[in-house]
Tab-separated table of C-alpha atoms and ligand atoms in Angstrom:
chain	number	residue	atom	x	y	z
A	178	MET	CA	79.667	90.157	121.390
A	179	LEU	CA	78.454	89.886	117.809
A	180	PHE	CA	75.277	88.279	116.676
A	181	ASP	CA	76.086	85.142	114.711
A	182	PRO	CA	73.677	84.637	111.808
A	183	ARG	CA	74.397	80.905	111.827
A	184	ILE	CA	71.935	80.417	114.652
A	185	PRO	CA	68.980	79.100	112.729
A	186	GLU	CA	65.779	81.085	112.717
A	187	THR	CA	63.215	78.768	114.204
A	188	ALA	CA	59.639	78.254	113.192
A	189	PRO	CA	57.267	80.059	115.544
A	190	SER	CA	56.992	77.880	118.596
A	191	ARG	CA	54.867	78.475	121.609
A	192	GLY	CA	55.695	77.006	124.959
A	193	PHE	CA	57.997	74.227	123.819
A	194	PRO	CA	61.753	74.086	123.449
A	195	VAL	CA	63.497	74.840	120.189
A	196	PRO	CA	66.707	72.798	119.923
A	197	LEU	CA	69.391	74.823	118.230
A	198	GLU	CA	71.111	72.742	115.604
A	199	GLY	CA	74.537	71.401	116.422
A	200	THR	CA	74.457	72.682	119.999
A	201	ARG	CA	73.384	71.458	123.411
A	202	SER	CA	71.308	74.598	123.835
A	203	VAL	CA	67.605	75.277	123.692
A	204	LEU	CA	65.555	78.419	123.350
A	205	LEU	CA	62.231	78.359	125.202
A	206	GLN	CA	59.438	80.663	124.136
A	207	ALA	CA	57.441	81.629	127.208
A	208	SER	CA	53.707	81.385	126.846
A	209	SER	CA	53.190	85.158	126.837
A	210	GLN	CA	55.096	85.329	123.563
A	211	GLY	CA	52.167	83.534	121.980
A	212	LYS	CA	49.573	86.254	122.566
A	213	ASP	CA	49.217	89.109	120.136
A	214	PRO	CA	52.427	91.037	120.907
A	215	ALA	CA	51.410	94.168	118.965
A	216	LEU	CA	48.109	94.405	120.787
A	217	GLU	CA	49.832	93.985	124.149
A	218	PHE	CA	52.382	96.630	123.219
A	219	ALA	CA	49.613	99.011	122.102
A	220	ALA	CA	47.635	98.451	125.299
A	221	SER	CA	50.710	99.161	127.399
A	222	VAL	CA	51.427	102.369	125.457
A	223	ALA	CA	47.812	103.549	125.813
A	224	ALA	CA	47.841	102.906	129.559
A	225	GLY	CA	51.111	104.798	129.900
A	226	LEU	CA	49.896	107.783	127.907
A	227	GLU	CA	46.790	108.031	130.062
A	228	ARG	CA	48.914	108.246	133.223
A	229	ARG	CA	50.094	111.607	134.541
A	230	PRO	CA	52.923	112.154	134.211
A	231	ARG	CA	52.880	110.116	131.025
A	232	SER	CA	55.238	107.146	130.962
A	233	LEU	CA	56.079	104.115	128.828
A	234	ASP	CA	57.124	100.623	129.954
A	235	CYS	CA	60.917	100.415	129.648
A	236	ARG	CA	60.684	96.736	128.700
A	237	PHE	CA	59.762	97.829	125.166
A	238	LEU	CA	63.086	99.643	124.751
A	239	TYR	CA	64.703	96.272	124.063
A	240	ASP	CA	63.761	95.220	120.554
A	241	GLU	CA	66.642	94.039	118.361
A	242	GLU	CA	67.870	97.580	117.670
A	243	GLY	CA	67.314	98.648	121.296
A	244	SER	CA	69.335	95.722	122.635
A	245	ARG	CA	72.094	96.574	120.196
A	246	LEU	CA	72.021	100.261	121.184
A	247	TYR	CA	72.129	99.398	124.888
A	248	GLU	CA	75.177	97.226	124.215
A	249	GLU	CA	76.723	100.278	122.511
A	250	ILE	CA	75.861	102.449	125.539
A	251	THR	CA	77.837	100.056	127.722
A	252	ARG	CA	80.919	100.852	125.650
A	253	GLN	CA	80.622	104.650	125.961
A	254	PRO	CA	83.346	106.322	128.058
A	255	GLU	CA	80.779	108.068	130.305
A	256	TYR	CA	78.822	104.875	131.041
A	257	TYR	CA	80.952	103.478	133.878
A	258	LEU	CA	78.386	100.918	135.133
A	259	THR	CA	79.110	97.925	132.912
A	260	ARG	CA	82.864	98.414	132.975
A	261	THR	CA	82.949	98.708	136.749
A	262	GLU	CA	80.744	95.689	137.294
A	263	ALA	CA	82.707	93.636	134.752
A	264	SER	CA	85.935	94.399	136.590
A	265	LEU	CA	84.343	93.243	139.848
A	266	LEU	CA	83.204	90.017	138.205
A	267	ALA	CA	86.626	89.482	136.642
A	268	ARG	CA	88.248	89.920	140.021
A	269	TYR	CA	85.771	88.030	142.191
A	270	ALA	CA	84.084	85.354	140.049
A	271	VAL	CA	86.251	82.612	141.520
A	272	ASP	CA	85.558	83.815	145.079
A	273	ILE	CA	81.845	83.869	144.311
A	274	SER	CA	81.909	80.318	142.942
A	275	ARG	CA	83.793	79.110	146.022
A	276	LEU	CA	81.281	80.772	148.323
A	277	THR	CA	78.248	79.203	146.632
A	278	GLY	CA	79.644	75.845	145.515
A	279	PRO	CA	78.378	74.204	142.313
A	280	ALA	CA	75.158	75.780	141.040
A	281	THR	CA	72.968	76.360	138.027
A	282	LEU	CA	73.193	79.976	136.906
A	283	VAL	CA	69.861	81.666	136.213
A	284	GLU	CA	70.171	85.202	134.871
A	285	PHE	CA	67.391	87.790	134.709
A	286	GLY	CA	67.725	90.316	131.882
A	287	SER	CA	70.783	88.596	130.476
A	288	GLY	CA	70.980	90.570	127.213
A	289	TYR	CA	74.044	89.367	125.314
A	290	SER	CA	75.437	87.722	128.500
A	291	VAL	CA	78.817	89.390	128.026
A	292	LYS	CA	79.685	89.728	131.720
A	293	THR	CA	78.397	86.256	132.565
A	294	ASP	CA	81.486	84.880	130.880
A	295	TYR	CA	83.581	85.391	134.012
A	296	LEU	CA	81.102	83.465	136.134
A	297	LEU	CA	80.749	80.628	133.626
A	298	SER	CA	84.525	80.211	133.591
A	299	ALA	CA	84.627	80.135	137.380
A	300	TYR	CA	81.787	77.615	137.702
A	301	GLU	CA	83.325	75.406	135.013
A	302	ALA	CA	86.020	74.660	137.557
A	303	TRP	CA	83.420	72.710	139.582
A	304	SER	CA	82.261	70.829	136.512
A	305	PRO	CA	82.491	71.831	132.841
A	306	GLU	CA	78.846	70.879	132.364
A	307	VAL	CA	77.425	74.001	133.939
A	308	SER	CA	73.793	74.784	133.170
A	309	TYR	CA	73.037	78.390	132.336
A	310	LEU	CA	69.483	79.743	132.084
A	311	PRO	CA	69.393	83.267	130.638
A	312	VAL	CA	66.011	85.037	130.654
A	313	ASP	CA	65.388	88.038	128.426
A	314	VAL	CA	62.633	89.774	126.454
A	315	SER	CA	64.980	90.160	123.489
A	316	ASP	CA	65.044	87.138	121.220
A	317	SER	CA	67.955	88.471	119.167
A	318	ALA	CA	70.080	89.100	122.264
A	319	LEU	CA	69.400	85.566	123.524
A	320	ARG	CA	70.400	84.063	120.189
A	321	GLY	CA	73.589	86.111	120.213
A	322	ALA	CA	74.321	84.981	123.772
A	323	ILE	CA	73.714	81.299	122.995
A	324	CYS	CA	76.023	81.448	120.048
A	325	ALA	CA	78.838	83.204	121.889
A	326	ILE	CA	78.596	80.867	124.888
A	327	ASN	CA	78.566	77.753	122.722
A	328	ARG	CA	81.784	78.956	121.178
A	329	ALA	CA	83.551	80.055	124.378
A	330	HIS	CA	82.166	77.340	126.688
A	331	PRO	CA	81.272	74.305	124.565
A	332	ALA	CA	80.383	72.147	127.586
A	333	VAL	CA	77.963	74.656	129.095
A	334	ARG	CA	74.314	73.792	128.537
A	335	VAL	CA	72.323	76.930	127.747
A	336	ILE	CA	68.573	76.824	128.323
A	337	ALA	CA	67.428	80.272	127.246
A	338	LEU	CA	64.002	81.644	128.069
A	339	HIS	CA	62.490	84.277	125.829
A	340	GLY	CA	59.973	85.831	128.175
A	341	THR	CA	59.392	88.021	131.182
A	342	PHE	CA	61.042	87.617	134.583
A	343	GLU	CA	57.748	86.381	135.982
A	344	GLU	CA	57.746	83.464	133.574
A	345	ALA	CA	61.242	82.438	134.670
A	346	PHE	CA	60.104	81.455	138.151
A	347	ALA	CA	58.460	78.303	136.787
A	348	LEU	CA	61.941	77.067	135.864
A	349	PHE	CA	63.265	77.491	139.413
A	350	ASP	CA	61.397	74.443	140.672
A	351	HIS	CA	63.326	72.226	138.279
A	352	VAL	CA	66.843	73.314	139.169
A	353	SER	CA	68.817	73.331	142.383
A	354	PRO	CA	71.108	74.575	143.754
A	355	ILE	CA	70.710	77.927	142.039
A	356	LEU	CA	72.745	81.069	141.743
A	357	ALA	CA	70.266	83.665	140.499
A	358	LEU	CA	71.898	86.649	138.788
A	359	PHE	CA	70.459	90.118	138.454
A	360	LEU	CA	73.305	92.229	137.188
A	361	GLY	CA	73.960	95.620	135.651
A	362	SER	CA	71.697	97.507	138.056
A	363	THR	CA	68.752	96.421	135.917
A	364	VAL	CA	66.746	96.488	139.154
A	365	GLY	CA	67.149	100.266	138.964
A	366	ASN	CA	64.490	100.301	136.239
A	367	MET	CA	61.908	99.165	138.789
A	368	ASN	CA	60.329	101.508	141.291
A	369	GLU	CA	60.451	100.758	145.005
A	370	GLU	CA	57.279	98.726	145.058
A	371	GLU	CA	58.090	96.767	141.897
A	372	SER	CA	61.556	95.885	143.131
A	373	ARG	CA	60.280	94.828	146.557
A	374	ASP	CA	57.749	92.558	144.860
A	375	PHE	CA	60.406	91.191	142.555
A	376	PHE	CA	62.872	90.434	145.366
A	377	THR	CA	60.074	88.762	147.325
A	378	ARG	CA	59.249	86.585	144.312
A	379	VAL	CA	62.915	85.647	143.853
A	380	ALA	CA	63.252	84.764	147.544
A	381	ASP	CA	60.040	82.730	147.491
A	382	HIS	CA	61.216	80.661	144.540
A	383	LEU	CA	64.684	79.935	145.875
A	384	ARG	CA	65.386	77.168	148.382
A	385	PRO	CA	67.380	77.688	151.555
A	386	GLY	CA	71.056	77.641	150.596
A	387	ASP	CA	70.441	78.988	147.071
A	388	HIS	CA	72.170	82.267	146.199
A	389	PHE	CA	71.324	85.565	144.569
A	390	LEU	CA	73.981	87.844	143.083
A	391	LEU	CA	72.660	91.381	142.726
A	392	GLY	CA	74.552	94.163	140.921
A	393	VAL	CA	73.601	97.737	141.812
A	394	ASP	CA	74.808	101.174	140.832
A	395	LEU	CA	75.628	103.182	143.947
A	396	LEU	CA	74.635	106.747	144.684
A	397	LYS	CA	77.329	109.176	143.561
A	398	ASP	CA	78.037	112.654	142.283
A	399	LYS	CA	75.213	114.058	140.156
A	400	GLY	CA	77.594	115.156	137.402
A	401	LEU	CA	78.974	111.649	136.934
A	402	LEU	CA	75.489	110.167	136.945
A	403	GLU	CA	74.029	112.597	134.433
A	404	ALA	CA	77.032	112.225	132.117
A	405	ALA	CA	76.485	108.443	132.037
A	406	TYR	CA	72.956	108.943	130.701
A	407	ASN	CA	73.851	111.749	128.276
A	408	ASP	CA	76.860	110.366	126.433
A	409	ALA	CA	78.524	112.749	124.008
A	410	ALA	CA	78.211	110.329	121.089
A	411	GLY	CA	74.422	110.439	121.420
A	412	VAL	CA	73.881	106.699	121.833
A	413	SER	CA	71.645	107.188	124.899
A	414	ALA	CA	69.541	109.621	122.875
A	415	ALA	CA	69.268	107.119	120.026
A	416	PHE	CA	68.229	104.440	122.542
A	417	THR	CA	65.355	106.612	123.802
A	418	GLY	CA	64.351	107.613	120.261
A	419	ASN	CA	64.322	103.970	119.169
A	420	LEU	CA	61.296	103.307	121.381
A	421	PHE	CA	59.315	105.655	119.120
A	422	VAL	CA	60.875	104.186	115.980
A	423	ARG	CA	59.648	100.815	117.225
A	424	MET	CA	56.180	102.194	117.964
A	425	ASN	CA	56.003	103.652	114.455
A	426	ARG	CA	56.995	100.336	112.901
A	427	GLU	CA	55.015	97.933	115.072
A	428	LEU	CA	52.035	100.093	116.016
A	429	GLY	CA	51.802	102.673	113.238
A	430	SER	CA	52.068	105.496	115.771
A	431	GLN	CA	53.182	108.075	113.164
A	432	ILE	CA	55.570	110.065	115.337
A	433	ASP	CA	58.130	112.289	113.649
A	434	THR	CA	61.131	111.282	115.755
A	435	SER	CA	63.112	114.328	114.621
A	436	GLY	CA	60.741	116.293	116.865
A	437	LEU	CA	61.883	114.431	119.992
A	438	GLU	CA	64.667	115.211	122.411
A	439	HIS	CA	66.315	112.875	124.930
A	440	VAL	CA	66.287	114.351	128.445
A	441	ALA	CA	67.994	112.519	131.323
A	442	ARG	CA	68.371	114.154	134.731
A	443	PHE	CA	69.084	113.098	138.280
A	444	ASP	CA	66.339	113.592	140.842
A	445	ALA	CA	68.302	114.056	144.064
A	446	GLU	CA	65.290	113.482	146.283
A	447	LYS	CA	64.212	110.219	144.686
A	448	GLU	CA	67.856	109.279	144.105
A	449	GLN	CA	67.159	108.224	140.539
A	450	ILE	CA	67.956	109.150	136.970
A	451	GLU	CA	64.794	109.902	135.016
A	452	ILE	CA	64.864	109.583	131.250
A	453	HIS	CA	62.290	111.283	129.072
A	454	ALA	CA	61.421	111.943	125.469
A	455	ARG	CA	60.543	115.614	125.198
A	456	PHE	CA	58.244	116.685	122.383
A	457	LEU	CA	59.722	119.795	120.748
A	458	ARG	CA	56.433	120.449	118.981
A	459	ALA	CA	52.908	119.125	119.398
A	460	GLN	CA	52.218	115.764	117.724
A	461	THR	CA	49.465	113.186	117.643
A	462	LEU	CA	50.454	109.644	118.532
A	463	GLU	CA	48.216	107.171	116.731
A	464	LEU	CA	47.328	103.704	117.964
A	465	PRO	CA	45.285	102.323	115.057
A	466	LEU	CA	45.095	98.849	116.642
A	467	LEU	CA	43.039	100.370	119.445
A	468	GLN	CA	41.510	103.093	117.274
A	469	ARG	CA	42.900	105.679	119.619
A	470	SER	CA	45.065	108.752	119.296
A	471	PHE	CA	46.866	110.903	121.849
A	472	ARG	CA	47.689	114.554	121.477
A	473	ILE	CA	51.103	115.342	122.975
A	474	GLU	CA	51.716	119.052	123.500
A	475	ALA	CA	54.910	120.948	122.685
A	476	GLY	CA	57.292	120.742	125.654
A	477	GLU	CA	55.611	117.660	127.106
A	478	GLU	CA	57.893	114.943	128.442
A	479	ILE	CA	57.138	111.237	128.394
A	480	LEU	CA	59.050	109.212	130.969
A	481	THR	CA	60.699	106.229	129.270
A	482	GLU	CA	62.859	104.903	132.130
A	483	ILE	CA	63.992	105.432	135.667
A	484	SER	CA	67.371	104.233	136.890
A	485	ARG	CA	67.557	104.146	140.669
A	486	LYS	CA	70.827	104.594	142.530
A	487	TYR	CA	71.450	102.671	145.732
A	488	ARG	CA	72.838	102.983	149.228
A	489	ILE	CA	74.090	99.734	150.746
A	490	GLU	CA	72.799	100.769	154.161
A	491	THR	CA	69.186	100.878	152.955
A	492	LEU	CA	69.327	98.104	150.352
A	493	LEU	CA	70.742	95.492	152.694
A	494	PRO	CA	67.980	95.652	155.316
A	495	GLU	CA	65.462	95.478	152.463
A	496	MET	CA	67.047	92.260	151.220
A	497	GLU	CA	67.139	90.856	154.735
A	498	THR	CA	63.447	91.612	155.195
A	499	VAL	CA	62.502	89.454	152.213
A	500	GLY	CA	64.623	86.536	153.445
A	501	PHE	CA	68.205	86.954	152.291
A	502	ARG	CA	71.396	87.199	154.275
A	503	LEU	CA	74.584	88.764	152.973
A	504	ARG	CA	77.425	86.360	152.255
A	505	ARG	CA	79.730	89.018	150.821
A	506	LEU	CA	79.724	92.511	149.445
A	507	PHE	CA	82.072	93.314	146.575
A	508	THR	CA	82.727	96.885	145.579
A	509	ASP	CA	85.344	98.860	143.642
A	510	GLU	CA	87.841	101.314	145.153
A	511	ARG	CA	85.710	104.311	144.143
A	512	ARG	CA	82.563	102.673	145.544
A	513	TRP	CA	80.700	103.294	142.327
A	514	PHE	CA	79.127	99.876	141.967
A	515	ALA	CA	78.359	96.938	144.237
A	516	LEU	CA	77.778	93.222	143.899
A	517	LEU	CA	75.851	91.673	146.768
A	518	LEU	CA	76.168	87.925	147.175
A	519	LEU	CA	73.074	86.928	149.124
A	520	GLU	CA	71.979	83.565	150.477
A	521	LYS	CA	68.384	82.508	150.848
A	522	GLY	CA	67.869	81.774	154.543
B	796	AVJ	C1	69.911	98.412	131.664
B	796	AVJ	C2	68.633	99.454	133.353
B	796	AVJ	C3	70.926	99.028	133.708
B	796	AVJ	O1	69.619	102.114	133.929
B	796	AVJ	O2	71.720	102.204	133.432
B	796	AVJ	C4	71.209	103.046	130.270
B	796	AVJ	C5	69.463	101.288	131.078
B	796	AVJ	N1	69.161	103.419	129.820
B	796	AVJ	N2	71.133	104.199	129.607
B	796	AVJ	C6	70.579	101.790	133.257
B	796	AVJ	C7	69.948	102.549	130.420
B	796	AVJ	C8	69.887	104.424	129.320
B	796	AVJ	C9	70.374	100.760	132.137
B	796	AVJ	N3	69.945	99.433	132.705
C-alpha cells in the first residue's frame, strides 16, 4: 500500500482531532505526542543501555523509514507470517464477521492496515458505515492507511489514533460493540509479563460480548524461524540498522552504522527469536540531550527486539485466565500461524 502525498500535512495538534480534507476520517494525536519526543526517546535509550544485557525499546524501530522497511520485510519470501495470516483473513473474514455481528473495529499496531482490508469488506456487509479505529506509533503509516481505506472503502469512517496502545483504551468507552484486533503476532514483541498486562488491560476495557481477534505466530522448526528474520535480501538487517540511523538523526548518537551487524537467532528454551545489533568494533554512543555517552565494546550485542512464538495449548488458558473465551480458532494447513477469535465473558 503506497503512501499518498495528497493527505495534507496538518499543523501540529495536541489532543484534538485533525479532520482530513475531503474525507470522513480524522487523525487523533494522543497526548503523549505532545511531550518532548526526542527527550523521551533519549531517556528510553539511556535506560536500555544501562540494562544488562543491553536492550532498546522496539517501539522506536517504527519511524517512517522503519515502517516502510517492515512493510518490505512482509513481502520477503522467507517472511511467511504476514502472507499466512493474510490468507487466513481472506478465507475467514466473513465467518469472523458472522460470529461477532456488527462491530467497530479497533486495531492495535495497525501499520499500513493492509490485512484489515478483508475484515472491512466483511463488516461492510452488515452496514457500509463501519467505523475503524487504527492505533499506531507511526504517523506516516496511519496517513497511508487512511488514504488507502478512503479509496477502497469510501463509506468506512476512519478514526486514527497516533499514540501508544495504552492511550487507545480511552477510546474503548465510547464505542460498542467492539472487535479489537491485534494481528501479525505483534504481541510477540512483548515479554510474558508485558503481554499478560496488555491482555488484562484489553479485557478490562471490553464489555461482555465484545470480541478480540489475536494473530500469533506458532512455534515451528528453528530453520524456518531463523530464515524469516534473516532474509537473503537484507531487509531485516536494514530494519535493525535503521534504529541507529534514527538515533543518529534524532539524538545525535554518532554511531557508524557500517560497524553494526544484524544478528537474529532462535532461543529454543525461551521459544523466541532474539534480534540484536552486534558492534563489530568498539564505539561510543552519544546522547547529547542527556549529556551522556555509552562505550559499547567490540563484539557486544544490543537486543533490539524479541519475537515470541506460541503454543495454542499454553496461550489459550492464559487468555481464559484474563477473562476471554474462545469462539473459534483459525489456522492454516501447516499450522504456522493462528487467529484466535475470543469473546469477553
Ligand atoms: C511486527 C513484531 C510482528 O516479530 O515478526 C520482523 C517484527 N522484526 N522482522 C515480528 C519483525 C524483524 C515483527 N512484528
